[in-house]
Structures are given as structure tokens and as C-alpha cells.
PDB file of C-alpha atoms and ligand atoms in Angstrom:
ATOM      1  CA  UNK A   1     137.820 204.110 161.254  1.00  0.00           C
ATOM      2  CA  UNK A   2     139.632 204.511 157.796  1.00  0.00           C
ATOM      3  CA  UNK A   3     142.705 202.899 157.192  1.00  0.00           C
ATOM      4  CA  UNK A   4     145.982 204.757 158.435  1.00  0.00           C
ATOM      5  CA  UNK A   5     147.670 205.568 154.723  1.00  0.00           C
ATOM      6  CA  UNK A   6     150.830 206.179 153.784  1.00  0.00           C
ATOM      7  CA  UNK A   7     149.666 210.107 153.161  1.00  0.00           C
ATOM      8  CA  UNK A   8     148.537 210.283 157.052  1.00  0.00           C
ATOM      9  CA  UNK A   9     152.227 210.864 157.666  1.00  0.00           C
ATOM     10  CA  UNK A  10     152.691 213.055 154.849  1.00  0.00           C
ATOM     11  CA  UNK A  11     152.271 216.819 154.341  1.00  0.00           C
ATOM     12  CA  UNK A  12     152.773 217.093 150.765  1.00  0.00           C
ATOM     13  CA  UNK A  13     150.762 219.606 149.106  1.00  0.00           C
ATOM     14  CA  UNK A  14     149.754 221.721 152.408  1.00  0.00           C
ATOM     15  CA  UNK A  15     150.478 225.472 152.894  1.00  0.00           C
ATOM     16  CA  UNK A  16     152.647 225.914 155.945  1.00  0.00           C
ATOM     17  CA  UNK A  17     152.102 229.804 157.376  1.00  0.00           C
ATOM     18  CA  UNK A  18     155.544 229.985 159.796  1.00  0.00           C
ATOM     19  CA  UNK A  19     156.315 233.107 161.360  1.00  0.00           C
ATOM     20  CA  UNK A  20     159.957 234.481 162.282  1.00  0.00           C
ATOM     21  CA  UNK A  21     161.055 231.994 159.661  1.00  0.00           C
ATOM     22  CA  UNK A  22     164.599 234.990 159.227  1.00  0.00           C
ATOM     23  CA  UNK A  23     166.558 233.052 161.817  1.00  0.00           C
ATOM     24  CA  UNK A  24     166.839 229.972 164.473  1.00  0.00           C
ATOM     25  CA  UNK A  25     163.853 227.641 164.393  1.00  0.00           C
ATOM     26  CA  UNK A  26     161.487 229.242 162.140  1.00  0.00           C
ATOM     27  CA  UNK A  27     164.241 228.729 159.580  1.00  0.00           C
ATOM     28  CA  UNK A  28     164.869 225.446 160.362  1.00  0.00           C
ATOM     29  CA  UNK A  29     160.613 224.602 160.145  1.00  0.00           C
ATOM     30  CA  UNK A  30     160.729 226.518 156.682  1.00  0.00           C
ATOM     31  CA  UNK A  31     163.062 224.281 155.648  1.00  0.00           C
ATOM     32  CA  UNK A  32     162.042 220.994 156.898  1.00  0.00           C
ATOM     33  CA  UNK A  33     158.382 221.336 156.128  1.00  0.00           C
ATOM     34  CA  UNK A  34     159.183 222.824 152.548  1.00  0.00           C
ATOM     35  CA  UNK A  35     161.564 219.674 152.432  1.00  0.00           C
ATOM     36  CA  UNK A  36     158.345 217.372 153.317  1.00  0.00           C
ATOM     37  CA  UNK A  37     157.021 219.243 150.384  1.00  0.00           C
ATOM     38  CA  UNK A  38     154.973 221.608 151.952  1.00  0.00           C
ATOM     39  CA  UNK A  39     154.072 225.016 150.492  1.00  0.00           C
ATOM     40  CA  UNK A  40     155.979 227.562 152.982  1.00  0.00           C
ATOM     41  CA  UNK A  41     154.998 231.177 153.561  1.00  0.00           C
ATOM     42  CA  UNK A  42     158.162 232.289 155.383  1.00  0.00           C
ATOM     43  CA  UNK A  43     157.105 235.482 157.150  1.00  0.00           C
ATOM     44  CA  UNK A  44     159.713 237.843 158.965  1.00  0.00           C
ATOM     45  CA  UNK A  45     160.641 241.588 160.149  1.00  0.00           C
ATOM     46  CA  UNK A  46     164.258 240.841 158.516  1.00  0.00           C
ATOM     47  CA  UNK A  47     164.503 240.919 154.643  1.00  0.00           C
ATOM     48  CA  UNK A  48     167.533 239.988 154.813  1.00  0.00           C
ATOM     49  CA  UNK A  49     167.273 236.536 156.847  1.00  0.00           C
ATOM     50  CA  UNK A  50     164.015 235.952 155.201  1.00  0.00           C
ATOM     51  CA  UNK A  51     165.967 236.059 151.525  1.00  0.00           C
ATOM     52  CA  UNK A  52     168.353 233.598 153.168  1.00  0.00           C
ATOM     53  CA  UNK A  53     165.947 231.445 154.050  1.00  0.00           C
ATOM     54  CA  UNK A  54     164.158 231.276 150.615  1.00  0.00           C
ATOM     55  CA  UNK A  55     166.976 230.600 148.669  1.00  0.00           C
ATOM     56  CA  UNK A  56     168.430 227.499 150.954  1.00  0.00           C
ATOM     57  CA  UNK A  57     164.489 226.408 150.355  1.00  0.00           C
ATOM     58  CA  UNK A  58     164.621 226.988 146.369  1.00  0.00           C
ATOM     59  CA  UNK A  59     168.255 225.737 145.747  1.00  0.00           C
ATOM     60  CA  UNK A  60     166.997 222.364 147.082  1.00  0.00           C
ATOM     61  CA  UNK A  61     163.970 222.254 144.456  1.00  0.00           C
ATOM     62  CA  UNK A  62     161.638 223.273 147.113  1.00  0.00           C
ATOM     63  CA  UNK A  63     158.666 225.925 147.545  1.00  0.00           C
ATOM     64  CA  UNK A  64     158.844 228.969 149.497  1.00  0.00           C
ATOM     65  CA  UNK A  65     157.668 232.435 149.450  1.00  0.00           C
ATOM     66  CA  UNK A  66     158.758 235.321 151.640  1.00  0.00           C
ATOM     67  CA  UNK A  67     156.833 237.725 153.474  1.00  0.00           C
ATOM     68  CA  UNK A  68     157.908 240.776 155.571  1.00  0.00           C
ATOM     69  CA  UNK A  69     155.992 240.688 158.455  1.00  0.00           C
ATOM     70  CA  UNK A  70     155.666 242.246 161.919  1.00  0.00           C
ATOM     71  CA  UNK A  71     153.416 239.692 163.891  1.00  0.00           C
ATOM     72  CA  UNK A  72     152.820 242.288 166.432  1.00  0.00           C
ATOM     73  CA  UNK A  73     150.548 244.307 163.756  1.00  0.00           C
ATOM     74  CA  UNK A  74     147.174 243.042 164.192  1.00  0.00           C
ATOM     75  CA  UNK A  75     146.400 244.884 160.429  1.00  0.00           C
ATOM     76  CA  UNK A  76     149.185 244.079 158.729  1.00  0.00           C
ATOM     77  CA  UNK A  77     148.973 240.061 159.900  1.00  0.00           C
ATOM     78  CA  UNK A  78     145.349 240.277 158.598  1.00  0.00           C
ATOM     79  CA  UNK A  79     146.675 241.611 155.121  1.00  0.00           C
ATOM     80  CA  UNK A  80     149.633 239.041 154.603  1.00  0.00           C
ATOM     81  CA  UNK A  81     147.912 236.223 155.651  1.00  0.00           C
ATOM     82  CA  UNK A  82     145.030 237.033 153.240  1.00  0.00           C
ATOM     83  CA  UNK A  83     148.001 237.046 150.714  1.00  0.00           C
ATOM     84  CA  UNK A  84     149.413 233.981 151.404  1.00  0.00           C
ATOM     85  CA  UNK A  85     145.619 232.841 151.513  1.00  0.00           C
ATOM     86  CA  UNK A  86     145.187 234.052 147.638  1.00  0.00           C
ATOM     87  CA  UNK A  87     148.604 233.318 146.851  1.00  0.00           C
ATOM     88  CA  UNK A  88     148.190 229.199 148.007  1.00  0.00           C
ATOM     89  CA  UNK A  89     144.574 228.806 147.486  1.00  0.00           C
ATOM     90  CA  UNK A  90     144.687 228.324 151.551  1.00  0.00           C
ATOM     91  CA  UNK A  91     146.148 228.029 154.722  1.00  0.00           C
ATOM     92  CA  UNK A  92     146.568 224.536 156.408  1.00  0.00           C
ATOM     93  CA  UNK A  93     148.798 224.766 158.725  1.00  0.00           C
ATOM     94  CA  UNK A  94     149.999 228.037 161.235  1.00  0.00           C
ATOM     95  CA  UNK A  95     153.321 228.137 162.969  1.00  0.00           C
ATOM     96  CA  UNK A  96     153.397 230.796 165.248  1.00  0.00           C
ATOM     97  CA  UNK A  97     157.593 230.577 166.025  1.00  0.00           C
ATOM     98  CA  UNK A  98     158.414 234.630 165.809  1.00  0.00           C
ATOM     99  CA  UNK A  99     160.063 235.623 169.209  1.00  0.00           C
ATOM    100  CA  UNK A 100     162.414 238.448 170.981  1.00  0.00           C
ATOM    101  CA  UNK A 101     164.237 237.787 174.205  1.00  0.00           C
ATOM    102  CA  UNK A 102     164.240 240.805 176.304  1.00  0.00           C
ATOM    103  CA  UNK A 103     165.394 240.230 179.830  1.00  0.00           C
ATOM    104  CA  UNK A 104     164.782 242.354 182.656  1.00  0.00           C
ATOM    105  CA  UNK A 105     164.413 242.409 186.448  1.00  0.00           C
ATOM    106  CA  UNK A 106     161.251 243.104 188.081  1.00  0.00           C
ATOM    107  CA  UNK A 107     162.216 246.830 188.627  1.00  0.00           C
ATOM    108  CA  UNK A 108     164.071 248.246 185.957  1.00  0.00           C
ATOM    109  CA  UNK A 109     163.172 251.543 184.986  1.00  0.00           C
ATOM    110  CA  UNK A 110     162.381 250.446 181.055  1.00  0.00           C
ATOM    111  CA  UNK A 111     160.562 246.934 182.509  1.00  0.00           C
ATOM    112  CA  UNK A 112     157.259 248.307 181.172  1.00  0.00           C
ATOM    113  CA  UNK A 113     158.159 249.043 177.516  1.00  0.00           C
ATOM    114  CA  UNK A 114     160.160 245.721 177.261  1.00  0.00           C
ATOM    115  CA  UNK A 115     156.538 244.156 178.952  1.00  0.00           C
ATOM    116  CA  UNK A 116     154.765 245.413 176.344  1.00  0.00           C
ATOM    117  CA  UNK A 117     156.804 244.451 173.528  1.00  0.00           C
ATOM    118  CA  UNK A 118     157.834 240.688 174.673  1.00  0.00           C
ATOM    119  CA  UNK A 119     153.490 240.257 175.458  1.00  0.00           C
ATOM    120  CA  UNK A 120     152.806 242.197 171.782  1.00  0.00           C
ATOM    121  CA  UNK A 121     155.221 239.446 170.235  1.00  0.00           C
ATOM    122  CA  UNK A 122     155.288 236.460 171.970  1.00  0.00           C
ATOM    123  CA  UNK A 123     151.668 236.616 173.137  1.00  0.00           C
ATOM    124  CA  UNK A 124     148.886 238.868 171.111  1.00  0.00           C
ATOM    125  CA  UNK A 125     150.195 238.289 167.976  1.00  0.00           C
ATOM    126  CA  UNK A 126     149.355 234.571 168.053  1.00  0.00           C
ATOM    127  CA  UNK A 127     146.163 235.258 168.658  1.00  0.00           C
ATOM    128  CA  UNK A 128     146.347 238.126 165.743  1.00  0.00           C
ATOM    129  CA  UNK A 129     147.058 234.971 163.555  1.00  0.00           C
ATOM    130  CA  UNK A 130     144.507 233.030 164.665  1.00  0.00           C
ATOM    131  CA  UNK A 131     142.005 235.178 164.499  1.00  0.00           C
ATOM    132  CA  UNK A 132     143.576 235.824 160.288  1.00  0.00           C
ATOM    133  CA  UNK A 133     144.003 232.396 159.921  1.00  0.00           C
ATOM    134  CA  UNK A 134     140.949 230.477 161.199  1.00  0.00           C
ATOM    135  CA  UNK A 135     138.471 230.990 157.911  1.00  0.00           C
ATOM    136  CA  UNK A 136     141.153 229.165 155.938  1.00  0.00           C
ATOM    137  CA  UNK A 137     141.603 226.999 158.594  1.00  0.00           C
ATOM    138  CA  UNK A 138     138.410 225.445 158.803  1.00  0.00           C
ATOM    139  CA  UNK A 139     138.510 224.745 154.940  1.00  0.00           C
ATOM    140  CA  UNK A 140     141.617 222.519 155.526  1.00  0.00           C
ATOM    141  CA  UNK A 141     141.631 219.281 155.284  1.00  0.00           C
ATOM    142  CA  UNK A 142     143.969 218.878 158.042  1.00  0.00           C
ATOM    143  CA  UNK A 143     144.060 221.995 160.244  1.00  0.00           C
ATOM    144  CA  UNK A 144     146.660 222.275 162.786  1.00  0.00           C
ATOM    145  CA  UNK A 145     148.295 225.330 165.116  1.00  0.00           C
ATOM    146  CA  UNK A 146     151.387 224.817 166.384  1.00  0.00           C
ATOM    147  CA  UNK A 147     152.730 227.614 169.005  1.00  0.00           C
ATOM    148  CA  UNK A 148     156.483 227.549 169.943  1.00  0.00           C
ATOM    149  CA  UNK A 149     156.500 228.012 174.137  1.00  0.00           C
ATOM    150  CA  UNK A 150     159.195 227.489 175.914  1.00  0.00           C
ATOM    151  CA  UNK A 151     160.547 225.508 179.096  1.00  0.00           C
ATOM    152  CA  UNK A 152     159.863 228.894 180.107  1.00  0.00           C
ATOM    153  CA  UNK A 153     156.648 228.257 179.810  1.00  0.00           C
ATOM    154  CA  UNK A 154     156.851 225.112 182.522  1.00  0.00           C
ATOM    155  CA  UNK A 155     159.128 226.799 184.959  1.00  0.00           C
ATOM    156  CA  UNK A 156     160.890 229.980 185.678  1.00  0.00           C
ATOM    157  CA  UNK A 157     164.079 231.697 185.707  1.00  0.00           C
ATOM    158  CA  UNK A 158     165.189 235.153 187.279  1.00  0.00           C
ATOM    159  CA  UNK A 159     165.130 238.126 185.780  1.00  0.00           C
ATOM    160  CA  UNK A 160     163.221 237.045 182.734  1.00  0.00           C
ATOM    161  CA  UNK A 161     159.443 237.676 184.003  1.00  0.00           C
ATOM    162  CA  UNK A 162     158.160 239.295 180.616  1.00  0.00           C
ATOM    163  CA  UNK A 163     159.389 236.259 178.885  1.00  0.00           C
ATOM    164  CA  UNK A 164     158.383 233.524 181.378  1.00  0.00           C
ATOM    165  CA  UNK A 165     155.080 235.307 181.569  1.00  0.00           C
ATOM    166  CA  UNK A 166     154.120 235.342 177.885  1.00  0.00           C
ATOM    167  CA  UNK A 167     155.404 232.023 177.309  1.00  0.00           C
ATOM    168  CA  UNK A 168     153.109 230.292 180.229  1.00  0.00           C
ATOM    169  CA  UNK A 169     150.215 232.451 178.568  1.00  0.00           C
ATOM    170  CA  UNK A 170     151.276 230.397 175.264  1.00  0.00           C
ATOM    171  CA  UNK A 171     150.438 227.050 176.888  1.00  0.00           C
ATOM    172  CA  UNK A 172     147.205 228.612 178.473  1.00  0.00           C
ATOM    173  CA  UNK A 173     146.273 229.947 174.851  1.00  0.00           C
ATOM    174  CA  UNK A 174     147.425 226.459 173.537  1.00  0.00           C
ATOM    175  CA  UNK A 175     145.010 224.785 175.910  1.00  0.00           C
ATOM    176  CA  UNK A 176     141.979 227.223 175.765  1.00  0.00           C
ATOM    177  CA  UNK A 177     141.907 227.194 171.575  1.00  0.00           C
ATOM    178  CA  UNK A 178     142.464 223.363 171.771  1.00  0.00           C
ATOM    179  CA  UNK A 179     139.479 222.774 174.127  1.00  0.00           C
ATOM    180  CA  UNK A 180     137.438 225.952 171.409  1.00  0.00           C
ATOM    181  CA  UNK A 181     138.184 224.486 167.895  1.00  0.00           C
ATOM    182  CA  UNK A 182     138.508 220.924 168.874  1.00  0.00           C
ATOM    183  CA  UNK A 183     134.276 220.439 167.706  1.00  0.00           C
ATOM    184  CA  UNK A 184     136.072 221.495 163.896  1.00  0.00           C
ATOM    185  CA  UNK A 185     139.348 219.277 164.067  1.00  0.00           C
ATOM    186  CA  UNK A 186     141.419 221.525 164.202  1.00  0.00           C
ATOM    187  CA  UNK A 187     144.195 220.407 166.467  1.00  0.00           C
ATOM    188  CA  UNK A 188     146.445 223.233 168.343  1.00  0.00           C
ATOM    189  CA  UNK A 189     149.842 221.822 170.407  1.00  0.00           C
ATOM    190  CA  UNK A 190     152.789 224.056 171.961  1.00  0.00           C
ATOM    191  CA  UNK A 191     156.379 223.168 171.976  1.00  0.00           C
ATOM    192  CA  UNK A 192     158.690 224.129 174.711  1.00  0.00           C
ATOM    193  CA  UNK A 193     161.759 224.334 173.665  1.00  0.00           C
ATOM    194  CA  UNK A 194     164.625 224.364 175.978  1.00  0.00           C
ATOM    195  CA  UNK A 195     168.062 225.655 175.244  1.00  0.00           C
ATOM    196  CA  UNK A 196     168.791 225.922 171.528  1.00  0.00           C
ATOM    197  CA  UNK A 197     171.489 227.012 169.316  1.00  0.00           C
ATOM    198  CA  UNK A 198     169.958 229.947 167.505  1.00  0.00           C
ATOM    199  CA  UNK A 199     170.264 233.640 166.786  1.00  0.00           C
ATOM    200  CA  UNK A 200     168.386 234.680 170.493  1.00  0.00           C
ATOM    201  CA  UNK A 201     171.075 232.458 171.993  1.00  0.00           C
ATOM    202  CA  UNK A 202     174.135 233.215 170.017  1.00  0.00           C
ATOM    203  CA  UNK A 203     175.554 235.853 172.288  1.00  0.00           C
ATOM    204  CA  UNK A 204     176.116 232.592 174.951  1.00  0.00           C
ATOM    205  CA  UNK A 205     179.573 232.047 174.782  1.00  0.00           C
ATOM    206  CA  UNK A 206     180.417 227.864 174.145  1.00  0.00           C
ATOM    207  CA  UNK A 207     181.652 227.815 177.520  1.00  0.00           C
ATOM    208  CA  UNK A 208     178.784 229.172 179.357  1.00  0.00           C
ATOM    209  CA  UNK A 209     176.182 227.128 177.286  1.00  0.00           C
ATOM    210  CA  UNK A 210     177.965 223.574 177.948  1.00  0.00           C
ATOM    211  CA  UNK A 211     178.479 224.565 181.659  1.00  0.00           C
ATOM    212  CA  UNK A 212     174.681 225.158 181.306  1.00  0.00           C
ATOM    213  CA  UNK A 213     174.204 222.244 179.584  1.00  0.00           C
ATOM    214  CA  UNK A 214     175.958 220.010 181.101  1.00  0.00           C
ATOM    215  CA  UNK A 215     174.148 221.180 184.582  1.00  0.00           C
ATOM    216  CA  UNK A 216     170.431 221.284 183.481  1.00  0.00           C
ATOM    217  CA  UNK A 217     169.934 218.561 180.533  1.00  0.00           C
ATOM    218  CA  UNK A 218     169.936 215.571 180.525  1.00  0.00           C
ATOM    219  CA  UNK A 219     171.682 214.903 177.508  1.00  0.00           C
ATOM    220  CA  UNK A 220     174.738 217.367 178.107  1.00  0.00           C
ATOM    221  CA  UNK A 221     173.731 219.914 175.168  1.00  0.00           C
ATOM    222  CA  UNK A 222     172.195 222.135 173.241  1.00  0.00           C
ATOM    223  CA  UNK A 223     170.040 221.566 170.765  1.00  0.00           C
ATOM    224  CA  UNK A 224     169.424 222.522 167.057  1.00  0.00           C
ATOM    225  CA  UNK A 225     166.699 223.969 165.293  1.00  0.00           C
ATOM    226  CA  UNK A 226     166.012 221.258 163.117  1.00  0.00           C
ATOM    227  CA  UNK A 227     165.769 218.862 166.331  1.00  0.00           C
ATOM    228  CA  UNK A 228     162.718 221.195 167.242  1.00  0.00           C
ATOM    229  CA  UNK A 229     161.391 221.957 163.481  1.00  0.00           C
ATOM    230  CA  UNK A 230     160.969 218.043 163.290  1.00  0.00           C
ATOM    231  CA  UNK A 231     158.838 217.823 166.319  1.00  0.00           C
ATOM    232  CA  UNK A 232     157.162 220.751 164.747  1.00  0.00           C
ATOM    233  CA  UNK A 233     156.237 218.718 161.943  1.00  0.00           C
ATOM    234  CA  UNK A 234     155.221 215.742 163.513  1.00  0.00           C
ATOM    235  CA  UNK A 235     152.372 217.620 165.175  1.00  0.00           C
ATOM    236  CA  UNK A 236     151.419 218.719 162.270  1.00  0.00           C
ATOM    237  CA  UNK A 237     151.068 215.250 160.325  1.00  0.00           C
ATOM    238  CA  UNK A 238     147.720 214.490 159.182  1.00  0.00           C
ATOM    239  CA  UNK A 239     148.127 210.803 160.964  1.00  0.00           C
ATOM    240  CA  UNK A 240     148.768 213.387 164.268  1.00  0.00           C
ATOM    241  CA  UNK A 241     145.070 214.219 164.338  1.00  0.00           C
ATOM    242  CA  UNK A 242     143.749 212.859 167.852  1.00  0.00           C
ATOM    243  CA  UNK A 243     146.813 215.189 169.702  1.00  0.00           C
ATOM    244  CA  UNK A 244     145.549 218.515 170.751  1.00  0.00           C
ATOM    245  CA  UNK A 245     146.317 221.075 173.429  1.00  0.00           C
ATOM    246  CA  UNK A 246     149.742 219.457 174.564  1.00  0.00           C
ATOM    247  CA  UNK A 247     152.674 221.098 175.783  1.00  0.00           C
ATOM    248  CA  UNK A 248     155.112 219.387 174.111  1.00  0.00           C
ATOM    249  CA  UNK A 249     159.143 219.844 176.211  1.00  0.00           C
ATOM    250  CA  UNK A 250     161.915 219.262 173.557  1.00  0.00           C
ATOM    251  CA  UNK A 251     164.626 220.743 175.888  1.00  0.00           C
ATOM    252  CA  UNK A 252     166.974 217.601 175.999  1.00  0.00           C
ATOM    253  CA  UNK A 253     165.595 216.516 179.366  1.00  0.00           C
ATOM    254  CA  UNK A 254     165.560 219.766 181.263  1.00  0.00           C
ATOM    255  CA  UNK A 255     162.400 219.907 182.710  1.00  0.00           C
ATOM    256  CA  UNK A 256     162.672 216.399 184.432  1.00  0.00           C
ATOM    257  CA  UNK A 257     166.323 216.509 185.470  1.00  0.00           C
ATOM    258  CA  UNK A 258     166.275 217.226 189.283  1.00  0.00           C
ATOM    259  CA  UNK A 259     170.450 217.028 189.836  1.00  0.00           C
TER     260      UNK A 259
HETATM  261  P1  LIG B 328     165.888 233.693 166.577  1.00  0.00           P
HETATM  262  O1  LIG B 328     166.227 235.028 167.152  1.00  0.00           O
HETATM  263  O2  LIG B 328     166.934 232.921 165.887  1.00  0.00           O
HETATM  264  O3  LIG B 328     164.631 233.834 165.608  1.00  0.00           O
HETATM  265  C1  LIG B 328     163.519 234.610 165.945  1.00  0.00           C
HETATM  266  C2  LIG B 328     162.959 235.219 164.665  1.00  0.00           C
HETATM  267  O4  LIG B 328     161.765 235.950 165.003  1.00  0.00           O
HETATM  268  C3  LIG B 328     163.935 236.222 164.016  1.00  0.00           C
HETATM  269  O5  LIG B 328     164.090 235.929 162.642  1.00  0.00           O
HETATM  270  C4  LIG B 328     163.264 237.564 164.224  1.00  0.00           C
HETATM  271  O6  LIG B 328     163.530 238.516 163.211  1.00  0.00           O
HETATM  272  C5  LIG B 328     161.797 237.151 164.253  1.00  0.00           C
HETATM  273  N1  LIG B 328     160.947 238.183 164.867  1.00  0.00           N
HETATM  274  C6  LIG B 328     161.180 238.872 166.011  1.00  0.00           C
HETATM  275  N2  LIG B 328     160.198 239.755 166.206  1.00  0.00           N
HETATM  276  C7  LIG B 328     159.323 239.622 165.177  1.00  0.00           C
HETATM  277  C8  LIG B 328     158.115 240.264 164.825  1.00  0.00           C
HETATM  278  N3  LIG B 328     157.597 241.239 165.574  1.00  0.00           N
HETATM  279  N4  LIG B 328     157.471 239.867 163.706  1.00  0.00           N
HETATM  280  C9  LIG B 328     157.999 238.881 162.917  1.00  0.00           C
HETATM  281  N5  LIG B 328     159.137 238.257 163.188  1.00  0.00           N
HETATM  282  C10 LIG B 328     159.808 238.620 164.311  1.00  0.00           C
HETATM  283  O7  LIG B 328     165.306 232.887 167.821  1.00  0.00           O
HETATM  284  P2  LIG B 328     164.760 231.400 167.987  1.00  0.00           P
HETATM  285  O8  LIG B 328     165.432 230.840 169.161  1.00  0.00           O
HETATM  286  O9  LIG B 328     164.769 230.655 166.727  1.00  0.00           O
HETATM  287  O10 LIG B 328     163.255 231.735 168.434  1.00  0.00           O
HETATM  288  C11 LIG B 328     162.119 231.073 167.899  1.00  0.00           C
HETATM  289  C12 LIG B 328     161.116 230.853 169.012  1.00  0.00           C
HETATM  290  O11 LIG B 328     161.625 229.897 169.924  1.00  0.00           O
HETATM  291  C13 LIG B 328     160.806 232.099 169.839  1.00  0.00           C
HETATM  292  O12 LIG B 328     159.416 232.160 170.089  1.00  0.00           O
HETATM  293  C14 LIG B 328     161.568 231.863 171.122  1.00  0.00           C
HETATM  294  O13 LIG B 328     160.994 232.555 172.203  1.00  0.00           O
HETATM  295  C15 LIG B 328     161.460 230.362 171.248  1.00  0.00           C
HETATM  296  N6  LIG B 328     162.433 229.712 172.119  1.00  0.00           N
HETATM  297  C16 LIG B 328     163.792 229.798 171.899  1.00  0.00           C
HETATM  298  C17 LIG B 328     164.680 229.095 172.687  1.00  0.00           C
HETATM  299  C18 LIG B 328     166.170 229.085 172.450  1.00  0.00           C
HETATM  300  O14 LIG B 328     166.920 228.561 173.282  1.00  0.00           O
HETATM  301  N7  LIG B 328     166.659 229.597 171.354  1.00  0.00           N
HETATM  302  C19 LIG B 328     164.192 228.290 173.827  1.00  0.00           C
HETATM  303  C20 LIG B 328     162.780 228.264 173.967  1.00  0.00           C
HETATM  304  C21 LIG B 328     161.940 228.941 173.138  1.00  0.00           C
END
């Protein structure tokens, strides 16, 4: 075995690919990983959030680039990530964060349209960037996938099937690609996030989400999207390399708290 050196822990230099990077977490990993001096292609449906996100990244001396993006569009992730391929010289690491929240019981009359658009999002299009991705991929140097699950993903909650669904098929995909591209190193981990302060939970009022808090975590909060966007990053260090098809809970201690 080599030596461990101090660039195992270091992403310097590598092209980061994060999607939904407008808002939340994806903002957050933009940030952090451009911070770690990564090169970040931010990709987003909002322009808006996206030009936000770019110019936190650039006012700090950092490198970003934004992309307008609908990660449900099997074409159009094909085109930008070919982009970002040409504009980098390369992909090395995909962060597939972009998500919508669209809860629903069982038998509402519109469940099947919100079905098909939480599965498009939270489910297909990760492997739309997979498939996009995986030439450049296997020219890294230090390939990783990171998909952002959910506690959803672990366990359930009413009136959220869609959701719960898609994110459990997350881990699955997690675990299936992991066990597929391990032979070529590259290394693909979920994260399950659990409750987080971010634009799909900012409609929580403060009371409701410490009442949750206090009841389900362990440690009595929410979290923030740079506590996630750090574990992000460690998965994809270089020195992370012999970690692959994990399900990774940062959630505070949800998912083991029993009372
Ligand atoms: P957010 O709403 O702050 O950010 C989500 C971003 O995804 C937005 O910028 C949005 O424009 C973008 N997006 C939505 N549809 C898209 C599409 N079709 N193509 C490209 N971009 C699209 O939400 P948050 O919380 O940062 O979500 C990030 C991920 O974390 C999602 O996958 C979500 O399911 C997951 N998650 C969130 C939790 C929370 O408590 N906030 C808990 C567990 C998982």
C-alpha cells in the first residue's frame, strides 16, 4: 500500500458536478467543496438561486460555474454534463442532491401526477446522471457518487409514500451501482439526511420543528446544510476510497432514538 498523503484528504483540483445546488444543501456542498478548492458545476431549475449561489462561491476567491438544469430531462442532463465535461476537462465527482417534497396520501385524486414527478426527480434522474457521467468518471483519478437519501429512505412516515418510496429506491440504487462499478473504483455512498433547515423545510414553523426535534433527535435540533455538505465531502475524499455503497444517517440521531 502507498503511503496515506496529505492530498488523500484533499480535493483540490477535482470537478464537483452537484445538482439542485439553487437552495438548502446543494448550496451548502457548492460552497464547501468549492471552499476545499474544488471546481463546482452548480446545476439548478432556478436562475435565480443558482446566481446566488455563484456569487457567495466567487466573492470568497473560489470557482464555480452555473448551470440551469432540470435533472428530470434525460437529454438535457446528457447535454450539460457534456458541458461541464468540456468546460473542466472532466468530471470527478457527481452529487446527485436536487429534490421536491410533494406529500400526499395514498388516495388523493392528483397522487399519480405527484408519483410521477417525486420518482422523475428524486429517482430516474440519478440514474440520468450516471448514465452522463460515467465516461468521465472512469477517467478520474478519484471517482466518487454521492446520492442525497433521506431518513426517509430508512423508515417511513404517513402520507409521504412518493417520497419515502423514491428515497428507499436511492439506497437500493446506491447499493446496486456500488456492488456494479466497484471492479473500476469508483465508490458510490448515500446520505440520509434527517430534518434540516432548508428551503423544502422552511414552511415548518420554529415551533413545530423544535417540538419535532426535540421528540425524534437525539440532539434536540435541526440541522444545517453545511452539517450535511461536510459529510458530503468526506465521502468524497480521495483518502475515503475503501467506503462504498453505505447509507450514511446524518439526522442528529433520529433513526436510533427509540423514546
Ligand atoms: P431545497 O428545496 O432547499 O433545495 C432543493 C433544490 O433542488 C432547489 O434548489 C430546487 O430548485 C432544486 N430542484 C428541484 N427540482 C429540480 C429539478 N427537476 N432539476 C434540478 N433542480 C431541481 O431542499 P433541500 O432540503 O436542500 O433538498 C436537498 C436534498 O435533500 C433533496 O434530495 C431532499 O429530498 C433531501 N432531503 C432533505 C431533507 C430536509 O429536511 N431538508 C431531509 C432529507 C433529505
Amino acid at each position: 500500500m502507498t503511503d496515506l498523503t496529505e492530498f488523500s484528504r484533499s480535493i483540490d483540483g477535482l470537478v464537483a458536478f452537484v445538482t439542485g445546488a439553487a437552495s438548502g444543501m446543494g448550496r451548502a456542498t457548492a460552497k464547501v467543496f468549492a471552499n476545499a478548492g474544488a471546481k463546482v458545476a452548480a446545476c439548478d431549475v432556478n436562475a435565480e438561486g443558482l446566481e446566488e449561489t455563484i456569487a457567495a462561491i466567487r466573492a470568497a476567491g473560489k470557482e464555480a460555474q452555473a448551470w440551469h438544469l432540470d435533472v428530470s430531462d434525460q437529454g438535457e442532463v446528457a447535454t450539460v454534463i457534456e458541458a461541464v465535461a468540456a468546460h473542466y476537462g472532466g468530471i470527478d465527482l457527481l452529487i446527485n442532491n436536487a429534490g421536491i417534497s410533494r406529500p400526499t396520501p395514498i388516495d388523493a385524486e392528483d397522487y399519480g401526477e405527484k408519483w410521477q414527478q417525486t420518482i422523475a426527480v428524486l429517482l430516474s434522474a440519478h440514474t440520468f446522471t450516471v448514465r452522463a457521467a460515467l465516461p468521465y468518471l472512469r477517467k478520474s483519478r478519484s471517482p466518487r457518487i454521492v446520492n442525497i437519501a433521506s431518513t426517509e429512505g430508512l423508515g417511513a412516515t404517513p402520507g409521504s409514500s412518493p417520497y419515502s418510496a423514491a428515497k428507499h429506491g436511492v439506497i437500493g440504487l446506491t447499493r446496486s451501482l456500488a456492488v456494479e462499478l466497484g471492479k473500476e473504483g469508483i465508490t458510490v455512498n448515500a446520505i440520509c439526511p434527517g430534518p434540516i433547515n432548508t428551503g423544502m423545510t422552511e414552511a415548518i414553523n420554529d415551533e413545530h420543528k423544535q417540538i419535532y426535534a426535540r421528540r425524534r433527535t437525539a440532539l434536540r435540533r435541526y440541522g444545517e446544510p453545511e452539517e450535511v455538505a461536510q459529510m458530503t465531502l468526506s465521502l468524497c475524499l480521495p483518502a475515503a476510497s475503501f467506503v462504498t455503497g453505505i447509507a450514511l444517517p446524518v439526522d442528529g440521531g433520529l433513526t436510533i432514538r427509540r423514546a
